[in-house]
Structures are given as structure tokens and as C-alpha cells.
């Protein structure tokens, strides 16, 4: 059994114990895990299938799981006992209680706010767009026609007819261009944080719901260098000094040229580690110069105006900022995980 499954089972048992309403219910949960024919022993029996060099760490992981469960059991048992003492009048209720836990911001929210702050300090405005979109804004207006293979990469949740859950925040680019006042000196500088949806199987780096931040700047004489400079400044502000930006060509139908932006791995600072697959770089966003078709379709003449756009995955960046191994944890609402972020 993989250690992930083991941790999953432990988490499940801990939360069942938390939910147990009395001692009897608690003992049943404990027994399901720890008794002779409980799941811990079942896992332990699979040790014979574990390669000999991995046995030691397997055994340790199982022992740790046992300790965690036993400790949680004792604590929960104790809490029932003290409840009983109150009933019997043994407990002095005038004693000061433990301080109540204050809520705090979710790590993704913290990263998202920081990203917005940085772009706002560069003159960008934060705008919002709908999560329930139509195919026109999500695809067609972004130069992704119905038969375009790029639609396949984004397994879409369909609601009804051409109404979908947006697969990225890029449709906000279109909505912003639609809504902007046409003048001679049109200038757009917006970012748009928000939730996006794809039919992905959850794993360490994918969840069917995730967040992106989209950016769009359009004006006269906006060049690729403006984009490179903006993104470089962002990366340094966000991850700290010594972080460089690497731009490589990539394809997205709504930009030309399109690129993929990577930063010096913020964990090993470029030396090479498992997070950056020993390359020293981690990809954080797609970007590029807004495709002339996209501008022209919105009545912004591409011979007079140019712009750049970018879109980044927030969970991925948050994972790197706080060194979180598994992006599913962001969605599980496990208080022991969330408590670690001040
Ligand atoms: N929307 C793209 C995606 O979700 C990311 C992206 C790439 C956004 C390039 C952009 C861009 O604005 O210019 O995969």
C-alpha cells in the first residue's frame, strides 16, 4: 500500500473519532483500525510485497500511524471523561477555559491576495468574471474554434447547451475588452483572480476545481519586453530576490507569439530538487502577445493596439510558496493542515 493511502486511512480514522458522539462509538472506530483484524494489521501483512529496501520505512510509517491513532483515541476518550465530570459536578466551571481558536486565511487566499497586491502596485485593476460561462467567451472569442484540438486539453464540464463551467480565467479578457470604453487612447491593465473547472482526476498537482489569475494589458505600443519585465518584477516580488524568469515558446490559440514562463525553483533556488525535477526551474504560467484575431473580434484594431496576456495556476504557486506537497490538501478542510498557515 502506498504511504498516501496509509495517510488517507489515518486521516479518515481521525475524523471518524472526532465525530464519535460517545465512548462506545469511539471504541468501534478505534477497533476498526487497531484490533487484530483491523485495517492496520491488514496493511502490515502487505509488508511481504514491499521491496526489502523499502521495508524499514514502511514499518516506520505503520508505527507512526498507530501512534497517531492511539494518541487521538486517548485524547478523545479524555474529553468524554471530562464531560462526565461536569455532569457529576466534579469540575469547576469557573476555571478559565482554553482560548478559542481564531480563524485565519486559507493559504490559497493568502497567495491570491499577495499576487493581486503586487499587480495592483504596478497599476493593474482587479476585475471579476462569471464562473458559469458560454462557449463563445471561453473558446470562440479566444480564437479556439469548435474543431480546434486545444479544446481537448481542457476537459469541460457542460451545463446545458453552450453553457459551461469556465475552464480557465481567459474569458475575462474577452469580457473586459467588450466592456471597455472605446476612445482614442484605450488602455487596459487588468488582472482577474478566480475559480476554474476541469474534468481532471485529482492527484498531487490536479484538482477538478482550481484557481487562476489572468492578466491582460492592451494599449498602444505594448511590446513583448513590457510583458517580460512585468512578469520578472512579479516573480521577484512574490518569491524574493535571486529569482529569475525564463520565457520559452509555447502555443495558446489566443496569443502570438505564446510562451511558457518559468521561475528559478523557489525551493532549491535553482540547484535542482524533486519539486523542479532537478531542472532548477518551475513553470508558473502561460503568456504571450494577444492574438490580432482576439483584438479585432472585439473591435480593437490590431494595427493600432497591441497587448500581452498571462494566466497562472494559483494552487501550484501556493504549493511552492508554502512547500505543500499535495494540492488536494487545499480542498480537504483538515484543520490540522489549515492551522499551519498564519
Ligand atoms: N488559459 C491558459 C490555460 O488555462 C493559460 C494562459 C496561457 C493564459 C497564455 C493566458 C495566456 O492569458 O496568454 O491553460
Tab-separated table of C-alpha atoms and ligand atoms in Angstrom:
chain	number	residue	atom	x	y	z
A	1	UNK	CA	0.000	0.000	0.000
A	2	UNK	CA	1.367	3.429	-0.893
A	3	UNK	CA	2.094	5.788	2.004
A	4	UNK	CA	-0.516	8.181	0.596
A	5	UNK	CA	-3.229	5.582	1.109
A	6	UNK	CA	-1.992	4.953	4.619
A	7	UNK	CA	-2.131	8.650	5.423
A	8	UNK	CA	-5.587	8.820	3.876
A	9	UNK	CA	-6.806	5.986	6.115
A	10	UNK	CA	-5.278	7.646	9.171
A	11	UNK	CA	-6.990	10.921	8.337
A	12	UNK	CA	-10.281	9.129	7.846
A	13	UNK	CA	-9.955	7.377	11.203
A	14	UNK	CA	-9.060	10.619	12.994
A	15	UNK	CA	-12.057	12.412	11.621
A	16	UNK	CA	-14.361	9.473	12.463
A	17	UNK	CA	-13.052	9.662	16.025
A	18	UNK	CA	-13.754	13.361	16.132
A	19	UNK	CA	-17.317	12.652	15.024
A	20	UNK	CA	-17.898	9.835	17.526
A	21	UNK	CA	-20.516	11.063	19.955
A	22	UNK	CA	-19.827	8.734	22.862
A	23	UNK	CA	-17.274	6.303	24.207
A	24	UNK	CA	-18.896	3.259	22.590
A	25	UNK	CA	-18.853	4.827	19.125
A	26	UNK	CA	-15.251	5.895	19.676
A	27	UNK	CA	-14.187	2.374	20.646
A	28	UNK	CA	-15.756	0.962	17.493
A	29	UNK	CA	-13.734	3.332	15.289
A	30	UNK	CA	-10.593	2.533	17.269
A	31	UNK	CA	-11.249	-1.221	16.943
A	32	UNK	CA	-11.767	-0.980	13.182
A	33	UNK	CA	-8.246	0.373	12.940
A	34	UNK	CA	-6.282	-1.309	15.693
A	35	UNK	CA	-7.878	-4.647	16.567
A	36	UNK	CA	-6.380	-7.955	15.396
A	37	UNK	CA	-8.401	-7.896	12.229
A	38	UNK	CA	-8.345	-4.093	11.880
A	39	UNK	CA	-7.039	-2.310	8.826
A	40	UNK	CA	-3.642	-1.535	10.357
A	41	UNK	CA	-2.851	-5.231	10.624
A	42	UNK	CA	-4.208	-5.784	7.130
A	43	UNK	CA	-1.757	-3.189	5.846
A	44	UNK	CA	1.065	-4.659	7.896
A	45	UNK	CA	0.505	-8.031	6.220
A	46	UNK	CA	1.288	-6.487	2.852
A	47	UNK	CA	4.886	-5.923	4.037
A	48	UNK	CA	5.894	-9.123	2.295
A	49	UNK	CA	5.084	-7.444	-1.033
A	50	UNK	CA	7.225	-4.426	-0.199
A	51	UNK	CA	10.732	-4.499	-1.710
A	52	UNK	CA	13.222	-5.289	1.046
A	53	UNK	CA	14.972	-1.892	0.879
A	54	UNK	CA	11.655	-0.108	1.493
A	55	UNK	CA	10.510	-2.329	4.355
A	56	UNK	CA	12.106	-0.332	7.101
A	57	UNK	CA	10.382	2.932	6.134
A	58	UNK	CA	7.138	1.057	5.524
A	59	UNK	CA	7.306	-0.366	9.066
A	60	UNK	CA	8.085	3.062	10.481
A	61	UNK	CA	5.151	4.635	8.650
A	62	UNK	CA	2.793	1.999	10.022
A	63	UNK	CA	4.142	2.508	13.550
A	64	UNK	CA	3.682	6.238	13.265
A	65	UNK	CA	0.116	5.695	12.087
A	66	UNK	CA	-0.530	3.506	15.137
A	67	UNK	CA	0.867	6.146	17.494
A	68	UNK	CA	-1.157	8.906	15.901
A	69	UNK	CA	-4.345	6.902	16.200
A	70	UNK	CA	-3.661	5.807	19.794
A	71	UNK	CA	-2.908	9.373	20.884
A	72	UNK	CA	-6.033	10.732	19.229
A	73	UNK	CA	-8.066	7.949	20.853
A	74	UNK	CA	-6.732	8.768	24.326
A	75	UNK	CA	-7.426	12.451	23.847
A	76	UNK	CA	-10.975	11.897	22.660
A	77	UNK	CA	-11.612	9.449	25.498
A	78	UNK	CA	-10.371	12.029	27.949
A	79	UNK	CA	-12.790	14.592	26.505
A	80	UNK	CA	-15.743	12.259	27.161
A	81	UNK	CA	-14.488	11.713	30.727
A	82	UNK	CA	-14.302	15.417	31.440
A	83	UNK	CA	-17.798	15.873	30.027
A	84	UNK	CA	-18.914	13.235	32.528
A	85	UNK	CA	-17.187	15.063	35.357
A	86	UNK	CA	-19.153	18.175	34.543
A	87	UNK	CA	-22.375	16.192	34.797
A	88	UNK	CA	-21.349	14.786	38.157
A	89	UNK	CA	-20.376	18.217	39.388
A	90	UNK	CA	-16.676	17.355	39.842
A	91	UNK	CA	-15.481	20.028	37.541
A	92	UNK	CA	-15.047	23.655	38.451
A	93	UNK	CA	-16.686	25.531	35.612
A	94	UNK	CA	-15.429	28.879	36.856
A	95	UNK	CA	-11.882	27.967	35.805
A	96	UNK	CA	-10.618	29.857	32.790
A	97	UNK	CA	-11.074	27.894	29.567
A	98	UNK	CA	-8.611	27.340	26.756
A	99	UNK	CA	-8.520	30.273	24.344
A	100	UNK	CA	-10.849	29.944	21.354
A	101	UNK	CA	-9.077	29.366	18.051
A	102	UNK	CA	-9.244	32.344	15.764
A	103	UNK	CA	-9.913	31.731	12.097
A	104	UNK	CA	-7.252	32.511	9.548
A	105	UNK	CA	-6.986	32.901	5.821
A	106	UNK	CA	-6.716	29.841	3.627
A	107	UNK	CA	-3.213	29.506	2.105
A	108	UNK	CA	-4.592	29.873	-1.422
A	109	UNK	CA	-6.397	33.060	-0.403
A	110	UNK	CA	-3.185	34.373	1.121
A	111	UNK	CA	-1.233	33.716	-2.076
A	112	UNK	CA	-4.031	35.120	-4.216
A	113	UNK	CA	-4.145	38.345	-2.219
A	114	UNK	CA	-0.383	38.707	-2.467
A	115	UNK	CA	-0.495	38.191	-6.253
A	116	UNK	CA	-3.221	40.840	-6.576
A	117	UNK	CA	-1.356	43.273	-4.321
A	118	UNK	CA	1.757	43.044	-6.480
A	119	UNK	CA	-0.090	43.653	-9.746
A	120	UNK	CA	-2.171	46.444	-8.224
A	121	UNK	CA	1.086	48.119	-7.168
A	122	UNK	CA	2.066	48.026	-10.856
A	123	UNK	CA	-1.157	49.766	-11.878
A	124	UNK	CA	-3.382	46.793	-12.702
A	125	UNK	CA	-7.027	46.797	-11.676
A	126	UNK	CA	-8.710	43.679	-10.256
A	127	UNK	CA	-11.801	42.572	-12.204
A	128	UNK	CA	-14.180	39.667	-11.867
A	129	UNK	CA	-15.923	37.376	-14.342
A	130	UNK	CA	-18.579	34.653	-14.205
A	131	UNK	CA	-17.669	31.040	-13.389
A	132	UNK	CA	-20.637	29.860	-15.450
A	133	UNK	CA	-19.634	30.842	-18.955
A	134	UNK	CA	-20.685	30.280	-22.529
A	135	UNK	CA	-18.586	28.627	-25.195
A	136	UNK	CA	-18.299	31.919	-27.026
A	137	UNK	CA	-16.334	33.631	-24.239
A	138	UNK	CA	-14.474	30.537	-23.069
A	139	UNK	CA	-13.421	29.380	-26.543
A	140	UNK	CA	-14.599	31.063	-29.762
A	141	UNK	CA	-13.738	34.662	-28.885
A	142	UNK	CA	-10.325	33.394	-27.754
A	143	UNK	CA	-9.583	32.077	-31.228
A	144	UNK	CA	-10.375	28.481	-30.227
A	145	UNK	CA	-12.968	27.314	-32.820
A	146	UNK	CA	-15.197	24.275	-32.213
A	147	UNK	CA	-12.976	21.782	-34.002
A	148	UNK	CA	-9.739	23.089	-32.514
A	149	UNK	CA	-7.643	20.453	-30.736
A	150	UNK	CA	-6.921	22.937	-27.934
A	151	UNK	CA	-10.452	22.260	-26.698
A	152	UNK	CA	-9.462	18.666	-25.976
A	153	UNK	CA	-6.849	19.680	-23.408
A	154	UNK	CA	-9.465	21.309	-21.308
A	155	UNK	CA	-11.987	18.662	-20.391
A	156	UNK	CA	-15.030	20.784	-19.978
A	157	UNK	CA	-17.970	20.462	-17.613
A	158	UNK	CA	-21.062	21.158	-19.714
A	159	UNK	CA	-24.172	22.509	-18.016
A	160	UNK	CA	-26.701	22.937	-20.773
A	161	UNK	CA	-26.382	23.727	-24.458
A	162	UNK	CA	-23.382	26.010	-24.801
A	163	UNK	CA	-23.351	26.916	-21.118
A	164	UNK	CA	-20.293	25.518	-19.354
A	165	UNK	CA	-18.133	25.954	-16.263
A	166	UNK	CA	-15.204	28.050	-17.393
A	167	UNK	CA	-12.060	26.005	-17.977
A	168	UNK	CA	-9.769	28.986	-17.470
A	169	UNK	CA	-9.946	32.671	-16.496
A	170	UNK	CA	-9.072	33.812	-20.037
A	171	UNK	CA	-12.756	34.568	-20.916
A	172	UNK	CA	-12.441	37.536	-18.555
A	173	UNK	CA	-10.041	39.014	-21.129
A	174	UNK	CA	-12.888	38.973	-23.649
A	175	UNK	CA	-15.432	40.391	-21.207
A	176	UNK	CA	-13.040	43.188	-20.282
A	177	UNK	CA	-12.456	44.134	-23.920
A	178	UNK	CA	-16.203	44.037	-24.594
A	179	UNK	CA	-16.893	46.383	-21.723
A	180	UNK	CA	-14.141	48.944	-22.177
A	181	UNK	CA	-14.987	52.449	-23.339
A	182	UNK	CA	-13.668	52.966	-26.898
A	183	UNK	CA	-11.596	56.093	-27.083
A	184	UNK	CA	-8.524	57.101	-28.872
A	185	UNK	CA	-6.266	56.168	-26.022
A	186	UNK	CA	-7.646	52.872	-24.981
A	187	UNK	CA	-5.592	51.317	-22.196
A	188	UNK	CA	-6.424	48.099	-20.409
A	189	UNK	CA	-4.498	46.826	-17.402
A	190	UNK	CA	-6.452	44.207	-15.507
A	191	UNK	CA	-5.943	41.038	-13.546
A	192	UNK	CA	-8.701	38.631	-12.729
A	193	UNK	CA	-8.395	36.019	-9.990
A	194	UNK	CA	-10.975	33.265	-9.809
A	195	UNK	CA	-12.024	29.657	-9.739
A	196	UNK	CA	-11.908	27.434	-12.835
A	197	UNK	CA	-13.103	23.896	-13.534
A	198	UNK	CA	-11.828	20.912	-15.493
A	199	UNK	CA	-12.742	17.271	-15.558
A	200	UNK	CA	-9.370	16.184	-14.177
A	201	UNK	CA	-8.773	13.193	-11.965
A	202	UNK	CA	-7.425	14.539	-8.646
A	203	UNK	CA	-3.743	13.874	-7.953
A	204	UNK	CA	-0.868	15.737	-6.285
A	205	UNK	CA	-0.992	18.556	-8.818
A	206	UNK	CA	-4.546	18.405	-10.213
A	207	UNK	CA	-7.953	19.059	-8.725
A	208	UNK	CA	-11.171	19.495	-10.752
A	209	UNK	CA	-11.660	22.903	-9.148
A	210	UNK	CA	-8.684	25.213	-9.067
A	211	UNK	CA	-7.854	28.904	-9.184
A	212	UNK	CA	-6.135	31.016	-11.770
A	213	UNK	CA	-5.106	34.622	-12.078
A	214	UNK	CA	-5.472	36.080	-15.546
A	215	UNK	CA	-3.700	39.245	-16.636
A	216	UNK	CA	-4.289	41.486	-19.627
A	217	UNK	CA	-2.652	44.661	-20.774
A	218	UNK	CA	-3.664	46.323	-24.053
A	219	UNK	CA	-2.611	49.724	-25.336
A	220	UNK	CA	-0.588	51.491	-27.971
A	221	UNK	CA	2.972	50.271	-28.424
A	222	UNK	CA	2.853	47.486	-25.849
A	223	UNK	CA	5.680	45.039	-26.592
A	224	UNK	CA	6.970	41.638	-25.587
A	225	UNK	CA	9.588	43.398	-23.434
A	226	UNK	CA	6.842	45.014	-21.388
A	227	UNK	CA	5.479	41.563	-20.723
A	228	UNK	CA	8.869	40.094	-19.819
A	229	UNK	CA	9.614	43.000	-17.469
A	230	UNK	CA	6.216	42.868	-15.791
A	231	UNK	CA	6.405	39.131	-15.187
A	232	UNK	CA	10.006	39.302	-13.988
A	233	UNK	CA	9.119	42.002	-11.460
A	234	UNK	CA	6.176	39.957	-10.304
A	235	UNK	CA	8.309	36.831	-9.810
A	236	UNK	CA	10.908	38.714	-7.728
A	237	UNK	CA	8.298	40.443	-5.600
A	238	UNK	CA	6.452	37.217	-4.979
A	239	UNK	CA	9.252	34.698	-4.428
A	240	UNK	CA	12.069	37.045	-3.407
A	241	UNK	CA	15.407	38.262	-4.691
A	242	UNK	CA	17.532	35.937	-6.801
A	243	UNK	CA	14.532	34.587	-8.708
A	244	UNK	CA	14.816	34.793	-12.490
A	245	UNK	CA	12.197	34.453	-15.172
A	246	UNK	CA	12.641	32.112	-18.122
A	247	UNK	CA	10.421	32.511	-21.190
A	248	UNK	CA	10.128	29.715	-23.737
A	249	UNK	CA	7.848	29.413	-26.749
A	250	UNK	CA	4.569	27.624	-26.213
A	251	UNK	CA	1.263	27.554	-28.030
A	252	UNK	CA	-2.060	29.016	-26.929
A	253	UNK	CA	-4.530	29.962	-29.683
A	254	UNK	CA	-5.264	33.392	-28.191
A	255	UNK	CA	-1.668	34.655	-28.156
A	256	UNK	CA	1.034	35.008	-30.790
A	257	UNK	CA	3.817	34.525	-30.002
A	258	UNK	CA	2.832	32.425	-26.999
A	259	UNK	CA	5.107	31.462	-24.170
A	260	UNK	CA	5.521	29.486	-21.034
A	261	UNK	CA	7.059	31.348	-18.115
A	262	UNK	CA	9.152	29.523	-15.573
A	263	UNK	CA	10.921	30.882	-12.498
A	264	UNK	CA	14.025	29.772	-10.656
A	265	UNK	CA	12.786	26.965	-8.412
A	266	UNK	CA	11.882	28.830	-5.199
A	267	UNK	CA	12.528	25.700	-3.128
A	268	UNK	CA	16.126	24.871	-4.114
A	269	UNK	CA	16.863	28.308	-5.636
A	270	UNK	CA	17.903	26.687	-8.906
A	271	UNK	CA	20.175	23.944	-7.576
A	272	UNK	CA	17.819	21.123	-8.575
A	273	UNK	CA	15.384	19.267	-6.315
A	274	UNK	CA	12.413	16.885	-6.645
A	275	UNK	CA	9.921	19.775	-6.991
A	276	UNK	CA	11.637	21.141	-10.096
A	277	UNK	CA	12.549	17.636	-11.281
A	278	UNK	CA	16.220	18.609	-10.871
A	279	UNK	CA	15.960	21.240	-13.595
A	280	UNK	CA	16.191	24.292	-11.336
A	281	UNK	CA	13.094	25.811	-12.985
A	282	UNK	CA	9.369	25.579	-12.368
A	283	UNK	CA	6.698	26.583	-14.821
A	284	UNK	CA	4.216	29.002	-13.365
A	285	UNK	CA	2.177	30.403	-16.210
A	286	UNK	CA	1.250	30.681	-19.847
A	287	UNK	CA	1.612	34.067	-21.528
A	288	UNK	CA	2.024	35.838	-24.823
A	289	UNK	CA	1.120	38.766	-27.045
A	290	UNK	CA	-2.651	38.981	-27.550
A	291	UNK	CA	-3.522	37.439	-30.929
A	292	UNK	CA	-4.660	40.052	-33.513
A	293	UNK	CA	-7.836	37.991	-34.132
A	294	UNK	CA	-8.797	38.327	-30.491
A	295	UNK	CA	-8.384	42.116	-30.535
A	296	UNK	CA	-10.101	42.592	-33.906
A	297	UNK	CA	-13.101	40.463	-32.864
A	298	UNK	CA	-13.682	42.933	-30.030
A	299	UNK	CA	-13.390	45.929	-32.327
A	300	UNK	CA	-9.965	46.875	-31.025
A	301	UNK	CA	-7.959	47.379	-34.245
A	302	UNK	CA	-4.850	45.215	-34.023
A	303	UNK	CA	-2.897	47.528	-36.310
A	304	UNK	CA	-3.120	50.276	-33.681
A	305	UNK	CA	-3.218	48.371	-30.419
A	306	UNK	CA	-1.110	45.568	-29.009
A	307	UNK	CA	-1.150	43.783	-25.727
A	308	UNK	CA	0.022	40.891	-23.624
A	309	UNK	CA	-1.827	38.359	-21.523
A	310	UNK	CA	-0.886	35.762	-18.959
A	311	UNK	CA	-2.591	33.147	-16.848
A	312	UNK	CA	-1.203	31.365	-13.802
A	313	UNK	CA	-2.337	28.469	-11.632
A	314	UNK	CA	-2.700	29.692	-8.076
A	315	UNK	CA	-2.608	26.352	-6.248
A	316	UNK	CA	0.647	25.476	-7.960
A	317	UNK	CA	2.236	28.754	-6.921
A	318	UNK	CA	0.852	28.388	-3.409
A	319	UNK	CA	2.289	24.872	-3.253
A	320	UNK	CA	5.698	26.312	-3.987
A	321	UNK	CA	5.355	29.300	-1.710
A	322	UNK	CA	4.446	27.198	1.316
A	323	UNK	CA	6.105	23.955	0.168
A	324	UNK	CA	2.881	21.974	0.159
A	325	UNK	CA	3.337	18.539	-1.382
A	326	UNK	CA	-0.219	17.736	-2.393
A	327	UNK	CA	-2.684	20.250	-3.856
A	328	UNK	CA	-5.684	18.137	-2.756
A	329	UNK	CA	-4.968	19.244	0.813
A	330	UNK	CA	-6.117	22.740	-0.118
A	331	UNK	CA	-9.631	21.406	-0.539
A	332	UNK	CA	-9.948	18.926	2.320
A	333	UNK	CA	-10.517	21.479	5.077
A	334	UNK	CA	-8.450	19.496	7.543
A	335	UNK	CA	-7.973	21.884	10.427
A	336	UNK	CA	-4.544	20.432	11.264
A	337	UNK	CA	-3.353	21.392	7.784
A	338	UNK	CA	-5.004	24.816	7.723
A	339	UNK	CA	-3.744	25.737	11.189
A	340	UNK	CA	-0.183	25.796	9.891
A	341	UNK	CA	-0.712	28.949	7.844
A	342	UNK	CA	-0.665	32.163	9.827
B	1	LIG	N1	-5.687	29.988	-20.241
B	1	LIG	C1	-4.491	29.183	-20.318
B	1	LIG	C2	-4.723	27.866	-19.601
B	1	LIG	O1	-5.523	27.807	-18.708
B	1	LIG	C3	-3.329	29.895	-19.686
B	1	LIG	C4	-2.906	31.094	-20.460
B	1	LIG	C5	-1.911	30.975	-21.427
B	1	LIG	C6	-3.475	32.329	-20.235
B	1	LIG	C7	-1.484	32.047	-22.148
B	1	LIG	C8	-3.061	33.445	-20.967
B	1	LIG	C9	-2.050	33.295	-21.932
B	1	LIG	O2	-3.578	34.635	-20.796
B	1	LIG	O3	-1.644	34.363	-22.622
B	1	LIG	O4	-4.113	26.894	-19.906
